[in-house]
XYZ file of C-alpha atoms in Angstrom:
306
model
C 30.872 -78.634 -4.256
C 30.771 -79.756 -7.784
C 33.871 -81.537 -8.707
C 35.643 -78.782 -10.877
C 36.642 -79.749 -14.666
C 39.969 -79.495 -15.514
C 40.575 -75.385 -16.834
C 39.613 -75.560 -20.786
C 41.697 -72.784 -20.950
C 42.180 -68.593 -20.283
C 38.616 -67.769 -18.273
C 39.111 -64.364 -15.764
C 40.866 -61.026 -15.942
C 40.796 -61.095 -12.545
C 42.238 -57.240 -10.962
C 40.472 -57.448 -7.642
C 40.606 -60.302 -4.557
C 37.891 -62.961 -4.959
C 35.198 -62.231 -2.431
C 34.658 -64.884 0.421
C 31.218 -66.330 -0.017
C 29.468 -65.728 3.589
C 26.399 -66.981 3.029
C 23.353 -64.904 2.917
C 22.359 -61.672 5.275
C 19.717 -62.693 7.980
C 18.165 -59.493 6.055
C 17.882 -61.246 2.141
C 16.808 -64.350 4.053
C 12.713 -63.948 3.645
C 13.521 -63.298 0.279
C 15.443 -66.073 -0.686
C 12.450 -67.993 1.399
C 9.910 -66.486 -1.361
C 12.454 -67.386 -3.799
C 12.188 -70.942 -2.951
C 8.554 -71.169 -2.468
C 8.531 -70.422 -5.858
C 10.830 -72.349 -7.941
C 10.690 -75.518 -5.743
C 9.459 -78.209 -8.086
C 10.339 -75.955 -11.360
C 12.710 -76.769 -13.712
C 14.681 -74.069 -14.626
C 16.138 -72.071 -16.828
C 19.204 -69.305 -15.552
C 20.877 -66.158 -17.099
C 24.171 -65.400 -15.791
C 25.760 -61.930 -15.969
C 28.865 -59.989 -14.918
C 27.714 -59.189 -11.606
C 28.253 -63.080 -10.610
C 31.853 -63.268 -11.469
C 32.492 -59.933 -9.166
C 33.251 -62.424 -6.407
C 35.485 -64.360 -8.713
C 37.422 -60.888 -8.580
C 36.611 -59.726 -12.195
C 35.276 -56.374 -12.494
C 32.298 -55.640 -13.911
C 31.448 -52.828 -16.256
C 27.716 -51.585 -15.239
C 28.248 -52.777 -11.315
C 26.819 -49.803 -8.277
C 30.789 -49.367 -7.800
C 32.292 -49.653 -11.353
C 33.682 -46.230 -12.925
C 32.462 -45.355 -16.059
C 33.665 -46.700 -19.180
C 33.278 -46.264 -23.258
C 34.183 -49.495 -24.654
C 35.221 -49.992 -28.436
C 31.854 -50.352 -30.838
C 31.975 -53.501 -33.650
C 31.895 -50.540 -36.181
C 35.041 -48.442 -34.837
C 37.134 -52.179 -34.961
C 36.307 -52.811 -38.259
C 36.178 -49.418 -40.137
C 39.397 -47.944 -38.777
C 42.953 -49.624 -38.899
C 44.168 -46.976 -36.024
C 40.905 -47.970 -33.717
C 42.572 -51.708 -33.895
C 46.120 -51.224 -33.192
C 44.851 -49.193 -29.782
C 42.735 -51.796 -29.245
C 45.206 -54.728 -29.409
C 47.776 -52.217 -28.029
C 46.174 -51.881 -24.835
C 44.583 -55.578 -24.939
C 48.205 -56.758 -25.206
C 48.823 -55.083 -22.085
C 46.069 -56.086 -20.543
C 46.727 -59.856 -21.350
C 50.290 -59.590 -19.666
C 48.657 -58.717 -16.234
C 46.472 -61.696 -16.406
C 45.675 -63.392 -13.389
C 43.707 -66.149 -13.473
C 40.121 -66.286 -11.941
C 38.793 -69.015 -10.422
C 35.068 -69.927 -10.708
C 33.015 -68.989 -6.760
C 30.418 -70.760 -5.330
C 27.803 -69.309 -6.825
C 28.963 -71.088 -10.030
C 29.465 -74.293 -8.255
C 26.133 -74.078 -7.420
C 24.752 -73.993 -10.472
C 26.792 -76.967 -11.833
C 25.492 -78.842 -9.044
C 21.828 -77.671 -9.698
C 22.742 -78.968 -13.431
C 23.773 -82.029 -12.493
C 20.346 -82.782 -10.124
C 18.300 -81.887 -13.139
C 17.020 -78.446 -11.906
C 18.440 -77.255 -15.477
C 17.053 -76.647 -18.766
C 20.008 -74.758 -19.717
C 22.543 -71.933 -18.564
C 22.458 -68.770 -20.471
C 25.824 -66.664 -19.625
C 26.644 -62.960 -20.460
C 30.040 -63.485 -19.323
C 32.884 -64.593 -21.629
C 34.877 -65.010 -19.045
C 34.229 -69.153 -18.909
C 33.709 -69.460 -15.152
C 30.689 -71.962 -15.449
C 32.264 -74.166 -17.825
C 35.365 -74.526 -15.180
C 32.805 -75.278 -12.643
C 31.421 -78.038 -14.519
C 28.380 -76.547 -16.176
C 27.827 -78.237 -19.456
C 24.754 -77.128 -20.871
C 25.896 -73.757 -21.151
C 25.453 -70.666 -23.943
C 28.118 -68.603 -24.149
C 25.660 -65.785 -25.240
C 28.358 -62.799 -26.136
C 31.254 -65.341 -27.043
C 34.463 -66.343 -25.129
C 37.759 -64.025 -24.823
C 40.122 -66.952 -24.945
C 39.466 -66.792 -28.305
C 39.952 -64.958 -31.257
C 38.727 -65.002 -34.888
C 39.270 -63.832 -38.358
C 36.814 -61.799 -39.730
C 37.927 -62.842 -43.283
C 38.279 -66.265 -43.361
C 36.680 -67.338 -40.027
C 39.341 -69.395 -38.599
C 39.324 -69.314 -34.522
C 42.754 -69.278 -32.780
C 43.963 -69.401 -29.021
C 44.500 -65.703 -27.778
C 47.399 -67.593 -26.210
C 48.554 -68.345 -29.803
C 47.924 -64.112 -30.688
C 49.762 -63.138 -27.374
C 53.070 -65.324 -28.749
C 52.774 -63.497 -32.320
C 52.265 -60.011 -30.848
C 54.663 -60.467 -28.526
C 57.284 -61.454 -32.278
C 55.869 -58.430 -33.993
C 56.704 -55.863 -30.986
C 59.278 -56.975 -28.702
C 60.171 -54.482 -26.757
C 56.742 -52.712 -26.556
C 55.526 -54.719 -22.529
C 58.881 -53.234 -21.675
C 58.477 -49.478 -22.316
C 54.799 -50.262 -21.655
C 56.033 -50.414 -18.261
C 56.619 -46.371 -17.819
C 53.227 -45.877 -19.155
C 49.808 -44.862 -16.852
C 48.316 -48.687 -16.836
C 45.721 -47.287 -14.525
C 42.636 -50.398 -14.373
C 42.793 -53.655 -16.583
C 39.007 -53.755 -17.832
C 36.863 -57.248 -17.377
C 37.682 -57.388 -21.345
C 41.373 -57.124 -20.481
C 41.285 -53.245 -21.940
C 44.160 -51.491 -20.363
C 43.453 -48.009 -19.527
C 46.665 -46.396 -20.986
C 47.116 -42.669 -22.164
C 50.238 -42.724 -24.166
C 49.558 -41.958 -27.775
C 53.171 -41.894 -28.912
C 53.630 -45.395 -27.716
C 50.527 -47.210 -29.052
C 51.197 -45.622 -32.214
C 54.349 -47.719 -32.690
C 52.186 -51.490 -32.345
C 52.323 -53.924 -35.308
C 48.733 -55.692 -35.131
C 49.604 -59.616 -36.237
C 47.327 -60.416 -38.764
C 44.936 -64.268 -39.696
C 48.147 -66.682 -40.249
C 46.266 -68.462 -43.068
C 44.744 -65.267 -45.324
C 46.148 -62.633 -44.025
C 42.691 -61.151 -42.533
C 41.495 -58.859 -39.882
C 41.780 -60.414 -36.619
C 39.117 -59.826 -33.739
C 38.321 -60.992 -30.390
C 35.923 -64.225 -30.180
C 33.340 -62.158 -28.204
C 30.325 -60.276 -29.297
C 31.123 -56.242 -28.829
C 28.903 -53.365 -28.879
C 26.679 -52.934 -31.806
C 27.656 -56.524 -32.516
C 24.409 -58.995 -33.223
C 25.075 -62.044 -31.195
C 24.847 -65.226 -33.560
C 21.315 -66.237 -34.632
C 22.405 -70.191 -33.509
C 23.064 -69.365 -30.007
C 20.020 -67.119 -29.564
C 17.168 -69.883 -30.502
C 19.470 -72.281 -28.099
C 18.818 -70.095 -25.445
C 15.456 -69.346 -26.115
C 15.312 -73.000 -26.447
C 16.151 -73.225 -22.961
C 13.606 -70.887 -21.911
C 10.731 -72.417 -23.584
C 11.836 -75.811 -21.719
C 11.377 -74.499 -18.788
C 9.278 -73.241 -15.965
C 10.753 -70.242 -14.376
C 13.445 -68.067 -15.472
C 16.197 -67.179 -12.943
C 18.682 -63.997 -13.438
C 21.448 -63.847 -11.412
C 23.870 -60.796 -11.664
C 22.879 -58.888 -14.747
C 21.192 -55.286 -15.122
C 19.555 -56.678 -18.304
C 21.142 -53.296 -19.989
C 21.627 -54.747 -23.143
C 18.600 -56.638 -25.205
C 20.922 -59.762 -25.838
C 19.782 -60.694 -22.399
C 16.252 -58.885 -21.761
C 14.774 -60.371 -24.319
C 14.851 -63.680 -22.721
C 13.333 -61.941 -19.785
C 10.232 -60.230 -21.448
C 9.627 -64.112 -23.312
C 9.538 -66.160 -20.248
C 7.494 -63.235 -18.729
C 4.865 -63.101 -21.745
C 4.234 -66.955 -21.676
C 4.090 -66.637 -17.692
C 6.286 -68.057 -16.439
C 7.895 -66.809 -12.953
C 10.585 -64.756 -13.270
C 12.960 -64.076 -10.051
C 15.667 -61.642 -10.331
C 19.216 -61.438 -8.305
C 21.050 -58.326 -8.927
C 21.985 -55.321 -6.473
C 20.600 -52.509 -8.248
C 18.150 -51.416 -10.530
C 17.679 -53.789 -13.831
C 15.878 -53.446 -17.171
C 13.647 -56.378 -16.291
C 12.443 -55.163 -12.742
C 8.998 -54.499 -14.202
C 8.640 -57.843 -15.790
C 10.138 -59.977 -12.505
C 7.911 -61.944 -10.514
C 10.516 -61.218 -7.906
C 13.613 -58.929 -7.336
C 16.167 -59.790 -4.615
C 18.409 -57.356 -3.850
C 21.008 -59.441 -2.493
C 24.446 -61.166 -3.267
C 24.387 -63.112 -6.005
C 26.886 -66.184 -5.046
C 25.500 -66.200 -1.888
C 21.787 -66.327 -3.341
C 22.906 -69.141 -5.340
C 24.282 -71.436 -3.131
C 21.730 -70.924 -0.571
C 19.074 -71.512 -3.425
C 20.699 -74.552 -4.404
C 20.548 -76.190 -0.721
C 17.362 -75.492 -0.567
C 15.103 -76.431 -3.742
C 14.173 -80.247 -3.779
C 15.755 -82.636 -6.595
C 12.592 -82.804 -9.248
């Protein structure tokens, strides 16, 4: 196991058990076989997405079990003043059932393939900060972090440690009568389903300490363009390597695919690890239906140091 850094702060939402990590099926096994014929002797680079921190007991939004669900667009945050206080409203509810999630093996794994050299690079959908507690180093944070938070006026970042203390000031008995309401599932963005109108109504949004500005979570949300800087690091990662490997994403969004359709068009083998259907199956050199932290770690035991 790689030796775990110390937590660098808020990483998992996590509702649901972590998921024991039982190795492999002796049915994914001649996959995972093809797998390794393939990348052994490749540097590589990885995409991460929400369907490796399921075992880490965070639920994931487009998973073959998840319910659906609507989530808040960049342009209903920031045109409308009532779209925020719900949102913080129910994020503030959220944030008081946090439990923290700790990183599975399938994260240790890659840390450990990072530190042999079997890295370019790390590319993560998740802001949940899972590899970094692992000990990943060289790692994108593609769609941002959610132990952070920003101001969309003067760009200052703050803890959302720091926000929870100052929204917990502004409305102190709101947790309390939150108590009576339908908190029916605590989202992988900490997004508490709750259907009381009358309550959220009453929520004082804090506000940027220093101007005064609008204040939003450090993570990229729908219809949100994910920072140019992080993009050419991770297709920097890509081009340094010889394989791409995707490990728990349905390549939904283009934030990720992309990366998939480059490393395809230069030619370089692409292997897939998702159950279910992805974006990217027709450009995968390879598609392994199987679990994801168990693909990982049996990957990891298996390709040769470069």
């Amino acid at each position: 196991m790689a030796e775990p850094r110390p937590r660098i702060g808020l990483t998992g939402f996590a509702s649901r058990p972590p998921v024991p990590n039982a190795g492999p099926s002796a049915s994914d096994l001649p996959g995972l076989e093809t797998a390794s014929g393939l990348l052994a002797g490749l540097r590589l680079a990885v995409l991460t997405g929400a369907g490796l921190s399921t075992d880490s007991g965070i639920p994931d939004y487009r998973g073959p079990d998840s319910a659906p669900r609507k989530p808040m667009t960049y342009q209903e945050f920031t045109k409308d003043a009532a779209n925020r206080r719900r949102y913080w409203a129910r994020n503030h509810i959220g944030w008081s059932h946090l439990r923290h999630a700790d990183p599975n093996e399938g994260h240790f794994a890659l840390a450990r393939m990072e530190q042999r050299g079997l890295l370019t690079g790390l590319i993560t959908q998740n802001v949940d900060r899972l590899h970094e507690d692992a000990g990943s180093t060289n790692v994108v944070d593609l769609h941002g972090r959610y132990d952070r938070v920003v101001c969309l006026d003067c760009h200052r970042n703050y803890s959302r440690q720091l926000l929870a203390g100052m929204l917990t000031e502004l409305n102190p008995d709101f947790l309390a009568q939150a108590l009576a309401a339908d908190v029916v599932e605590i989202a992988p963005d900490a997004d508490a389903t709750v259907e009381d109108d009358a309550l959220i109504s009453t929520f004082v949004v804090a506000v940027c300490p220093a101007c005064g500005g609008v204040l939003k979570p450090d993570f990229v949300y729908f219809g949100e363009n994910v920072p140019k800087d992080r993009v050419e690091r991770s297709y920097a990662m890509v081009d340094d390597a010889e394989a791409l490997v995707v490990a728990g994403s349905s390549l939904t969004v283009m934030s990720g695919l992309r990366f998939v359709r480059h490393a395809a068009k230069d030619g370089k083998p692409v292997v897939i690890i998702n159950r279910g259907a992805t974006r990217g199956d027709d450009k995968a050199t390879l598609k392994l239906e199987s679990g994801v932290s168990e693909s990982l770690t049996w990957l990891e035991s298996e390709l040769p140091t470069p």
